[in-house]
Coordinates of C-alpha atoms and ligand atoms in Angstrom, one line a residue:
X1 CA 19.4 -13.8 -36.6
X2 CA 16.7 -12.7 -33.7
X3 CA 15.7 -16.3 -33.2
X4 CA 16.4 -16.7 -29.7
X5 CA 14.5 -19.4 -27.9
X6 CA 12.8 -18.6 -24.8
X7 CA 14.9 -20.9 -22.5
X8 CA 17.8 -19.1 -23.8
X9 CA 16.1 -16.0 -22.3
X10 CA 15.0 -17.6 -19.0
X11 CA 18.7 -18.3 -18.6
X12 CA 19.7 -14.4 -19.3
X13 CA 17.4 -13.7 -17.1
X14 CA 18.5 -16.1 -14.3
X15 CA 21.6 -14.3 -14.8
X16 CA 20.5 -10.5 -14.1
X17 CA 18.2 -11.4 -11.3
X18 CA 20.8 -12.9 -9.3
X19 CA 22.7 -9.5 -9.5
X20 CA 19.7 -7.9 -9.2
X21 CA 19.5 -9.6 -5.7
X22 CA 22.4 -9.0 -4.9
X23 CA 21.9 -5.1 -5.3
X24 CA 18.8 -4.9 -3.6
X25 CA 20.5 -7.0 -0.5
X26 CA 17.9 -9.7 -0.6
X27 CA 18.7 -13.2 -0.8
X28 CA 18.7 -15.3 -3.4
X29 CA 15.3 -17.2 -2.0
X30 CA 13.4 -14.3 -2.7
X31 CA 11.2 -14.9 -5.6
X32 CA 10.8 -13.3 -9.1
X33 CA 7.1 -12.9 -8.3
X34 CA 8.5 -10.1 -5.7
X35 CA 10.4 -8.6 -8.2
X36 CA 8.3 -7.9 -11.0
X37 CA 4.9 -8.6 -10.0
X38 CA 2.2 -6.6 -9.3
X39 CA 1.9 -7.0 -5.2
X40 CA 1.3 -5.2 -2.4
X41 CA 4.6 -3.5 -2.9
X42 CA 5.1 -2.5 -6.8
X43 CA 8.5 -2.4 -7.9
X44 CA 9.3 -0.3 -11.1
X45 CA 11.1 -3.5 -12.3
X46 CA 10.1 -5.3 -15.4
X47 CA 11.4 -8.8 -16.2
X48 CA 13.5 -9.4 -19.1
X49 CA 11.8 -12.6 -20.3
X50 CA 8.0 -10.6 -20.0
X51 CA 10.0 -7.8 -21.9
X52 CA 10.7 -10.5 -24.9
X53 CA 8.1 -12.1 -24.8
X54 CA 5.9 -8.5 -25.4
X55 CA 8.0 -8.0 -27.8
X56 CA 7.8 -10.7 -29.5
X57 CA 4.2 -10.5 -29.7
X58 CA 4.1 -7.1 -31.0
X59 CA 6.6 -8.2 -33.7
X60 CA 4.2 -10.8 -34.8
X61 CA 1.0 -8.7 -34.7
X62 CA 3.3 -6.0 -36.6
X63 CA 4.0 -8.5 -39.7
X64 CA 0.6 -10.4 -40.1
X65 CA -1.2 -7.1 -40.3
X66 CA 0.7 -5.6 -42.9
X67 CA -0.6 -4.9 -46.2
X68 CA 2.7 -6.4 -48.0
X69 CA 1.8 -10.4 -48.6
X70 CA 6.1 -10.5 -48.6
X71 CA 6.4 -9.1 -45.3
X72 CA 3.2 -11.1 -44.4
X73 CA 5.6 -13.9 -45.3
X74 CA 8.1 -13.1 -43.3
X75 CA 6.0 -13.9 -40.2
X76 CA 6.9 -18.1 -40.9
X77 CA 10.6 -17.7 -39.9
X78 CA 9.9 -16.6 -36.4
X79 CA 10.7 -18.5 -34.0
X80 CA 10.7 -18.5 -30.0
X81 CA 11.8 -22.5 -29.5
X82 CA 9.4 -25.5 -28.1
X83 CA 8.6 -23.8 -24.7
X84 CA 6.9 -20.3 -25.5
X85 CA 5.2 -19.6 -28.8
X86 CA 4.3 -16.0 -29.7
X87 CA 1.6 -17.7 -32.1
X88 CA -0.3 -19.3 -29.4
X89 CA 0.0 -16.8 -27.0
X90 CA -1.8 -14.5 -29.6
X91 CA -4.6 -16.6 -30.2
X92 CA -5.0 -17.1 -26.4
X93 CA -5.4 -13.6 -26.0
X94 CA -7.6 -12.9 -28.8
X95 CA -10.0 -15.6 -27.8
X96 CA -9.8 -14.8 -24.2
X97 CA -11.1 -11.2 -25.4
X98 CA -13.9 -12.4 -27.2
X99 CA -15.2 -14.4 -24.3
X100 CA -15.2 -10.8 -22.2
X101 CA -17.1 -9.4 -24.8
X102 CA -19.7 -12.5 -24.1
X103 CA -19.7 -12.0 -20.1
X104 CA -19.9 -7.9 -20.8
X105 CA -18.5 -5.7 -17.9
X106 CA -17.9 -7.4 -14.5
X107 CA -17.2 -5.3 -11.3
X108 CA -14.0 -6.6 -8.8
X109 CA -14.3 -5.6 -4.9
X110 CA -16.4 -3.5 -2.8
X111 CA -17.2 -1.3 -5.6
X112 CA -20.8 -0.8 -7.2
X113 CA -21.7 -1.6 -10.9
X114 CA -20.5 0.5 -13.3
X115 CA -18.2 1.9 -11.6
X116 CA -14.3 2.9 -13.5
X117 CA -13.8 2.6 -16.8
X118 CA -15.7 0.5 -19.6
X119 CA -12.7 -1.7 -21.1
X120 CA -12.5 -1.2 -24.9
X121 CA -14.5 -4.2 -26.9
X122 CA -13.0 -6.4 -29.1
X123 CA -15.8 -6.7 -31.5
X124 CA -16.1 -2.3 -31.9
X125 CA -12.1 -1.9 -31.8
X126 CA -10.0 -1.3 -35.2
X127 CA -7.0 -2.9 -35.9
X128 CA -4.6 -0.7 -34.3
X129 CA -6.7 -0.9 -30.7
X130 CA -6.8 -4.8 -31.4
X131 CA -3.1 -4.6 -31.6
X132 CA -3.4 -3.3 -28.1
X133 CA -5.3 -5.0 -26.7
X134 CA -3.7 -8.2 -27.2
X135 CA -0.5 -7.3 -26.0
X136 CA -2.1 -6.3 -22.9
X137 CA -4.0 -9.5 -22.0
X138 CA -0.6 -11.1 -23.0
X139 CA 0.8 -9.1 -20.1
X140 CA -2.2 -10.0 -18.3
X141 CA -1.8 -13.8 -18.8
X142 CA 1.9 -13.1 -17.5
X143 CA 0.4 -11.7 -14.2
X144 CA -1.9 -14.4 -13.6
X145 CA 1.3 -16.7 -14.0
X146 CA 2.6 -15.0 -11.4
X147 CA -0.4 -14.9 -9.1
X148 CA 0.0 -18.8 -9.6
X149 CA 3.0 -19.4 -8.2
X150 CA 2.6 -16.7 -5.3
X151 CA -0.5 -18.9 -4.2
X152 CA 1.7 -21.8 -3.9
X153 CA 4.2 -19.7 -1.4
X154 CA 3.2 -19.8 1.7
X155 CA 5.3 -17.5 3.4
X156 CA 6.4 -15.2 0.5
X157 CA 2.8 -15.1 -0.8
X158 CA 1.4 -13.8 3.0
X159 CA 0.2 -10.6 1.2
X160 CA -2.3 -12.4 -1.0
X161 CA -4.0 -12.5 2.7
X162 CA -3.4 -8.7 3.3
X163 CA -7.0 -8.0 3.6
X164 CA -8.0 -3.9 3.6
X165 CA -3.9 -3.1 3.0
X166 CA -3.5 -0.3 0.3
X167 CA -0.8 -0.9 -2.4
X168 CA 2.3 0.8 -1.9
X169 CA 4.5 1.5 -5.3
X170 CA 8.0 2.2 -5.3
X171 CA 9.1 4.5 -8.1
X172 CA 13.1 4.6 -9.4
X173 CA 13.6 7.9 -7.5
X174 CA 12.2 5.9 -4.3
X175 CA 14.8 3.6 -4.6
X176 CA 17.4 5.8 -4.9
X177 CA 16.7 7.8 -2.3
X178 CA 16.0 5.3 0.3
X179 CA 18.9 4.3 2.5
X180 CA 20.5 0.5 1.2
X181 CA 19.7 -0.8 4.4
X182 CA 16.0 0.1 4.9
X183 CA 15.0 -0.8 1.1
X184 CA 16.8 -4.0 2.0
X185 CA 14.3 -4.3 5.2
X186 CA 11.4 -3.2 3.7
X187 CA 11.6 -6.1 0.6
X188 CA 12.5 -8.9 2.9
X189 CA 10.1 -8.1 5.9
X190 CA 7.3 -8.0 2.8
X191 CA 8.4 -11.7 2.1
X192 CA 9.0 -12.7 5.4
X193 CA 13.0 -13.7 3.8
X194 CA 14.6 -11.8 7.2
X195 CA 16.6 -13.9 9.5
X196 CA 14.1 -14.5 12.1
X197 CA 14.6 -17.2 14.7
X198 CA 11.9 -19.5 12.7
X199 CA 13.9 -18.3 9.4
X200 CA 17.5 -19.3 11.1
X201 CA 16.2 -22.5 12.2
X202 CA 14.5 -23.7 9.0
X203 CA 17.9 -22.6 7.2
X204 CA 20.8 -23.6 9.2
X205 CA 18.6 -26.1 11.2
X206 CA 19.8 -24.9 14.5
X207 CA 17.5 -24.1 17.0
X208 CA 16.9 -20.3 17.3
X209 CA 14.4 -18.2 19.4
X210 CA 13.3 -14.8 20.6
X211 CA 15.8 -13.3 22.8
X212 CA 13.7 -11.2 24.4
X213 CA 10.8 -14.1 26.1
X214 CA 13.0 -17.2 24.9
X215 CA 10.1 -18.8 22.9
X216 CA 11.2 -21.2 20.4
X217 CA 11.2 -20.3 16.2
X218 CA 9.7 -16.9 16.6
X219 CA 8.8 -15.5 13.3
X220 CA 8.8 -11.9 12.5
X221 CA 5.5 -11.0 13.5
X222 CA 6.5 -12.2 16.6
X223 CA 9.3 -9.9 16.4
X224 CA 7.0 -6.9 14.9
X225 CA 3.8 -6.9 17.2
X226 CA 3.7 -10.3 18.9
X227 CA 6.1 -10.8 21.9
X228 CA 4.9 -10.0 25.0
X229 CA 8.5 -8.8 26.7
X230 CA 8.5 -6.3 24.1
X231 CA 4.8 -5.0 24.7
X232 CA 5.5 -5.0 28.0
X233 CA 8.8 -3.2 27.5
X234 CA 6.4 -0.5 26.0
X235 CA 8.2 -1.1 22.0
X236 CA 5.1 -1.2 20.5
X237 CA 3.4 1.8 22.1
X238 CA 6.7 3.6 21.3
X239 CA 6.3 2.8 17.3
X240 CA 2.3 3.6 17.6
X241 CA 2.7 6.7 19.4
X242 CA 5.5 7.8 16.3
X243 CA 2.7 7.0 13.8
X244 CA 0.0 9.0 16.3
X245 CA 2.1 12.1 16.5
X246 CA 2.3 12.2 12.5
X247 CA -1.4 12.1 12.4
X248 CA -2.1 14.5 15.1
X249 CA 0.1 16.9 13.8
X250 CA -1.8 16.8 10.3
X251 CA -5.2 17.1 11.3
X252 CA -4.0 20.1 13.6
X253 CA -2.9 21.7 10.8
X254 CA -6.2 20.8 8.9
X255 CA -8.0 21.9 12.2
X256 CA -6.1 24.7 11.9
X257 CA -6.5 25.9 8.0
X258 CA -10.1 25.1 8.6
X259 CA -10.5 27.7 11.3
X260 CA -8.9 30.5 9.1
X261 CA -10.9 29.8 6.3
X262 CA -14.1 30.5 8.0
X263 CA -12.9 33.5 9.7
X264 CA -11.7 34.7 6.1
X265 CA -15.2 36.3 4.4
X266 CA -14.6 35.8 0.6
X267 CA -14.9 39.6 -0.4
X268 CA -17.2 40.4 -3.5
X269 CA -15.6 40.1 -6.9
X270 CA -16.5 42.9 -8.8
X271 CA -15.7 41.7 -13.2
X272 CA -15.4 44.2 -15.6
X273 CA -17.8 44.0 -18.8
X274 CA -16.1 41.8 -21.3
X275 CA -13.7 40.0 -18.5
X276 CA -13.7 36.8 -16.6
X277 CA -14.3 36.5 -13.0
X278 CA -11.0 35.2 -11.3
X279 CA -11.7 31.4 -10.6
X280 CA -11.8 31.2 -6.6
X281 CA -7.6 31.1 -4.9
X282 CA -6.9 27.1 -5.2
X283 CA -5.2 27.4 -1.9
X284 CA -8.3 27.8 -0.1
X285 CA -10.6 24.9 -2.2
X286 CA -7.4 22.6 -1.3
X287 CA -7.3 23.7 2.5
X288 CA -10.7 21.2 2.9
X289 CA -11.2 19.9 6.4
X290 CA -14.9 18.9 5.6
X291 CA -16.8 18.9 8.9
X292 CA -14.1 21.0 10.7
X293 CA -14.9 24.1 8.3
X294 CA -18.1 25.1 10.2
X295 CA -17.9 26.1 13.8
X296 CA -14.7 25.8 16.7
X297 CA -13.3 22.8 17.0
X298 CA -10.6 21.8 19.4
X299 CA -8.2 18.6 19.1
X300 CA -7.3 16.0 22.3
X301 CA -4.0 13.7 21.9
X302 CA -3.0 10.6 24.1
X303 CA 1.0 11.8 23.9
X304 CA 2.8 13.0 26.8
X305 CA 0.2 12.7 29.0
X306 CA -2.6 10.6 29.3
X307 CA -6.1 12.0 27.2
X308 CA -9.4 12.1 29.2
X309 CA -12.2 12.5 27.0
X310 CA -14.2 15.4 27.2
X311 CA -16.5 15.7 30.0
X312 CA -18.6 17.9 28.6
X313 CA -19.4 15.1 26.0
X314 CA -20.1 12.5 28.5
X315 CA -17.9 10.6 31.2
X316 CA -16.1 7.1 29.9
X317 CA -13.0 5.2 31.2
X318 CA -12.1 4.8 27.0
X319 CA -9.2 6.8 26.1
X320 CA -9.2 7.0 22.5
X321 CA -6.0 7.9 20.6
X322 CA -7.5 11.4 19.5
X323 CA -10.7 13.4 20.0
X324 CA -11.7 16.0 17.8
X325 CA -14.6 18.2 19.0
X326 CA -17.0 21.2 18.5
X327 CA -19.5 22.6 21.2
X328 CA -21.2 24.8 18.9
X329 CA -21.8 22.0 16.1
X330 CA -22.1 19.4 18.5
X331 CA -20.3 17.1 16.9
X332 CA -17.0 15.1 17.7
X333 CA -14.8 12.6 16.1
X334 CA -13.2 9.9 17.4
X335 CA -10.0 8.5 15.6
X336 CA -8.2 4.9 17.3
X337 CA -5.0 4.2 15.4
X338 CA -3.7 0.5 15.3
X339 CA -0.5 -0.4 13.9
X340 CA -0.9 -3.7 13.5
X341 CA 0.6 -7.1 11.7
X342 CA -0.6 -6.5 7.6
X343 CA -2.8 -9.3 7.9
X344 CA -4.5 -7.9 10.4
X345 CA -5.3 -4.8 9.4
X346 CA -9.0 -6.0 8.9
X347 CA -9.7 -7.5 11.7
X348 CA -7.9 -4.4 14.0
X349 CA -10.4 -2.6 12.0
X350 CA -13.5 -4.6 13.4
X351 CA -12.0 -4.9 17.0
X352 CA -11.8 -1.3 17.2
X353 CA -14.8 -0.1 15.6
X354 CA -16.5 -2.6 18.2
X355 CA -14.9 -0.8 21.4
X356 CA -16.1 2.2 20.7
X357 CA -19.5 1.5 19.4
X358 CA -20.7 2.2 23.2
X359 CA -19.5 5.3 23.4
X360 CA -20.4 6.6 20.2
X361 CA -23.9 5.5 21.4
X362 CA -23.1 7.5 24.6
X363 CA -22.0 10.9 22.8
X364 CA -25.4 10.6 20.7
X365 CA -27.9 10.0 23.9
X366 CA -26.3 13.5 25.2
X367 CA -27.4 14.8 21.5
X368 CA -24.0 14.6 20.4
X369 CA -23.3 13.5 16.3
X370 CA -20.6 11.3 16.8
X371 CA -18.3 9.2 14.6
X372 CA -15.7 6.5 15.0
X373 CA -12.5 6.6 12.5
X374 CA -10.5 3.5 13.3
X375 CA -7.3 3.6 11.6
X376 CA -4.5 1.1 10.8
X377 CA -1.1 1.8 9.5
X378 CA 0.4 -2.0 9.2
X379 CA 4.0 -2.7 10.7
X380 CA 5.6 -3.1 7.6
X381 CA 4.6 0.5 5.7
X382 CA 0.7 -0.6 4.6
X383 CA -1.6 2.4 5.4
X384 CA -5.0 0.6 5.7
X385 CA -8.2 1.6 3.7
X386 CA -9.5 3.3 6.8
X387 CA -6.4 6.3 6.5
X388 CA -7.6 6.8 2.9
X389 CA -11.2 7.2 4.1
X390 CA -10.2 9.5 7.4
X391 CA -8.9 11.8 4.5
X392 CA -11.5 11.7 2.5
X393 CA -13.8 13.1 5.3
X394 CA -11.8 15.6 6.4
X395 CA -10.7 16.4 2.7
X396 CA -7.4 15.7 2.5
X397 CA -7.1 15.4 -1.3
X398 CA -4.6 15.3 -4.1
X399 CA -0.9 15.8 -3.5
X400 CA -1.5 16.4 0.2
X401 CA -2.9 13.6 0.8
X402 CA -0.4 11.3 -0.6
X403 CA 2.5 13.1 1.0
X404 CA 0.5 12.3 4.5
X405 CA 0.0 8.8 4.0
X406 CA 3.3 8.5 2.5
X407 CA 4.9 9.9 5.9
X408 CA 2.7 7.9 8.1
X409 CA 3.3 4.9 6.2
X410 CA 7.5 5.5 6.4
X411 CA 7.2 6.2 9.7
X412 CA 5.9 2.8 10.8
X413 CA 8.1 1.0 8.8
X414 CA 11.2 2.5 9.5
X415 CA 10.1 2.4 13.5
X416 CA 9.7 -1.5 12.6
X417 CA 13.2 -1.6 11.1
X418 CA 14.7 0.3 14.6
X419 CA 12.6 -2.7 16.4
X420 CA 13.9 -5.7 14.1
X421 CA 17.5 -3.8 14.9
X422 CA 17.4 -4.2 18.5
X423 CA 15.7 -7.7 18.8
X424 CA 18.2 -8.8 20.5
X425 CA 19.2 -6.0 23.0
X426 CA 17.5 -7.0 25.9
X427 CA 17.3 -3.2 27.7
X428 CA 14.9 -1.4 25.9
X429 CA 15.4 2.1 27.7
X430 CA 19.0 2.4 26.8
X431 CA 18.4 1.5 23.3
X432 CA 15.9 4.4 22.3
X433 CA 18.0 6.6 24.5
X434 CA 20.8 6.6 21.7
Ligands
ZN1 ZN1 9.5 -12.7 22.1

């Protein structure tokens, strides 16, 4: 009665994605990879053919295991059809197990040996955690599937290339709480599916171009960081300086918490005999700010008017986004944000880090400690690695810091969405006026 083949799912499937599409307001080009994949942007979608197939397997696994040689029996008269069998899959993913128990632990990325969690071994696990584990590598295999056919996309896969760009997940409540109109942005800016000049043209095969400097196909990073009318116009500076006064007005509360907490002596806790000392007030281990908790420290912003760095540091024509400095400690922080095109979040990272290597050098010949925090929020909502590690040094933790680098990271994207609005309105004045 459950014997449904797996093109007879595919098809269901077909089905719901296209309404699925439909809801989400992108078009029908967009591909499932987006959907249910895990990208750059993680939707809490799961596929409906993945769902069966998992399913399936467990199903499988479930009968063969048992103790009953009836019920054992019953595992014959499953049957997925000729293009997907549960069998196979199974036997895939148990023998793709036991050759990771042969290669041992292997480290992904940047990060050193050892590091995260030991994954369970096939060889030590019992039946139930073998059960698991082979309905996760049967996800796994599904993934790499994916992975697959997003290498093949040129321009929907882009954010294979997304160098240093930190995942962004959507959850259900996201989605419902986010306007129609900017989710609808936000998933077709990620897969370059908007109707760009170079989109419009490659459609409708008419030629299209930038309104603003006329050049022929411009694609949407032209649009988003890459025209010059619109640099010139000042659009750019006007989404950057958004994303600056977010940041500035965090770390001057950090700069700010900091201060009182130093000023604040922790009185003596006298315990009774037989009681336990009170752990120390949360609040306080929470307020961090790392370096900025010893001495006075005052904060410099390039927003309404132009920053000059401190001359009691030392004298440069550089005019860093944000200073932050301390006479007593001798120290001073310099923080550059970019807001730059996702795939160039790395490379804005090395440009930047480069400009001010001089005048870090500078600070420290006038015995200044000095350090350099470029920092790149991408034009589509992707906070760069270096906003997780400006937090980190300044300790901003936990739930604070993902509400921070969840309202930098809106704030970018939904200052790209006002730009991708008003492509075409040639007075740029008049339109942020409104
Ligand atoms: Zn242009």
């Amino acid at each position: 009665m459950y014997n449904i083949s797996v093109s007879t799912v595919d098809q269901i499937d077909r089905k719901a994605n296209a309404y699925f599409r439909r809801w989400l307001g992108v078009p029908r080009c967009l591909s499932s990879v987006a959907l249910y994949g895990k990208n750059k942007l993680n939707l809490p979608f799961s596929s409906i053919a993945e769902d069966f197939k998992l399913e399936k397997v467990r199903l499988v696994l479930e009968l063969e295991g048992s103790q009953d040689p009836s019920v054992r029996a019953a595992n014959q008269g499953l049957s997925t059809g000729k293009k997907w069998s549960a069998s196979t899959s199974i036997s895939q993913a148990i023998s793709r197990q036991q050759h990771k128990d042969l290669v041992g632990s292997v480290q992904v990325g940047r990060a050193g040996f050892g590091w995260g969690k030991r994954d369970q071994r096939w060889k030590s696990a019992n039946p139930r955690e073998r059960r698991q584990l082979v309905i996760q590598e049967v996800k796994r295999m599904e993934e790499e599937r994916r992975r697959v056919t997003a290498v093949g996309q040129s321009q929907q896969g882009a954010w294979l290339n997304w160098e240093g760009a930190v995942e962004r997940r959507l959850t259900w409540s996201d989605l419902w709480s986010m306007q129609n109109a900017r989710l609808s942005f936000l998933l077709r800016s990620v897969y370059d599916v908007l109707p760009s000049p170079y989109n419009l043209t490659r459609w409708y095969k008419n030629e299209e171009s930038c309104q603003l400097c006329g050049q022929a196909q411009a694609d949407l990073k032209h649009i988003l960081s890459n025209c010059k009318i619109a640099l010139q116009q000042g659009r750019y500076t006007w989404r950057h300086n958004k994303v600056l006064r977010l940041i500035a007005v965090m770390l001057e509360e950090v700069r700010k918490k900091a201060k009182g907490a130093t000023a604040r002596t922790q009185p003596i806790q006298f315990v009774r005999e037989g009681q336990k000392p009170k752990s120390a007030d949360s609040n306080n281990i929470n307020t961090g700010g790392g370096p900025l908790s010893r001495g006075k420290w005052e904060m410099a912003v390039d927003l309404d008017r132009q920053l000059r760095f401190p001359s009691t540091i030392c004298v440069t024509q550089l005019r860093p986004d944000l200073v932050l400095w301390s006479e007593d400690q001798k120290s001073v922080l310099i923080i550059e944000l970019t807001v730059p095109w996702e795939e160039n979040i790395q490379e804005a990272y090395e440009r930047k880090k480069l400009k001010y290597e001089e005048l870090a050098d500078q600070c420290k010949q006038q015995g200044w400690r000095s350090r350099v925090y470029p920092v790149e929020v991408g034009t589509r909502g992707f906070a760069g690695t270096s906003l997780l590690r400006l937090c980190r040094d300044l300790q901003i933790q936990g739930k604070l810091q993902s509400q921070f680098v969840r309202q930098v990271t809106e704030e970018a994207e939904r200052s790209s969405f006002f730009l991708w609005i008003k492509r075409k309105d040639k007075c740029w004045k008049k339109a942020v006026q409104k």
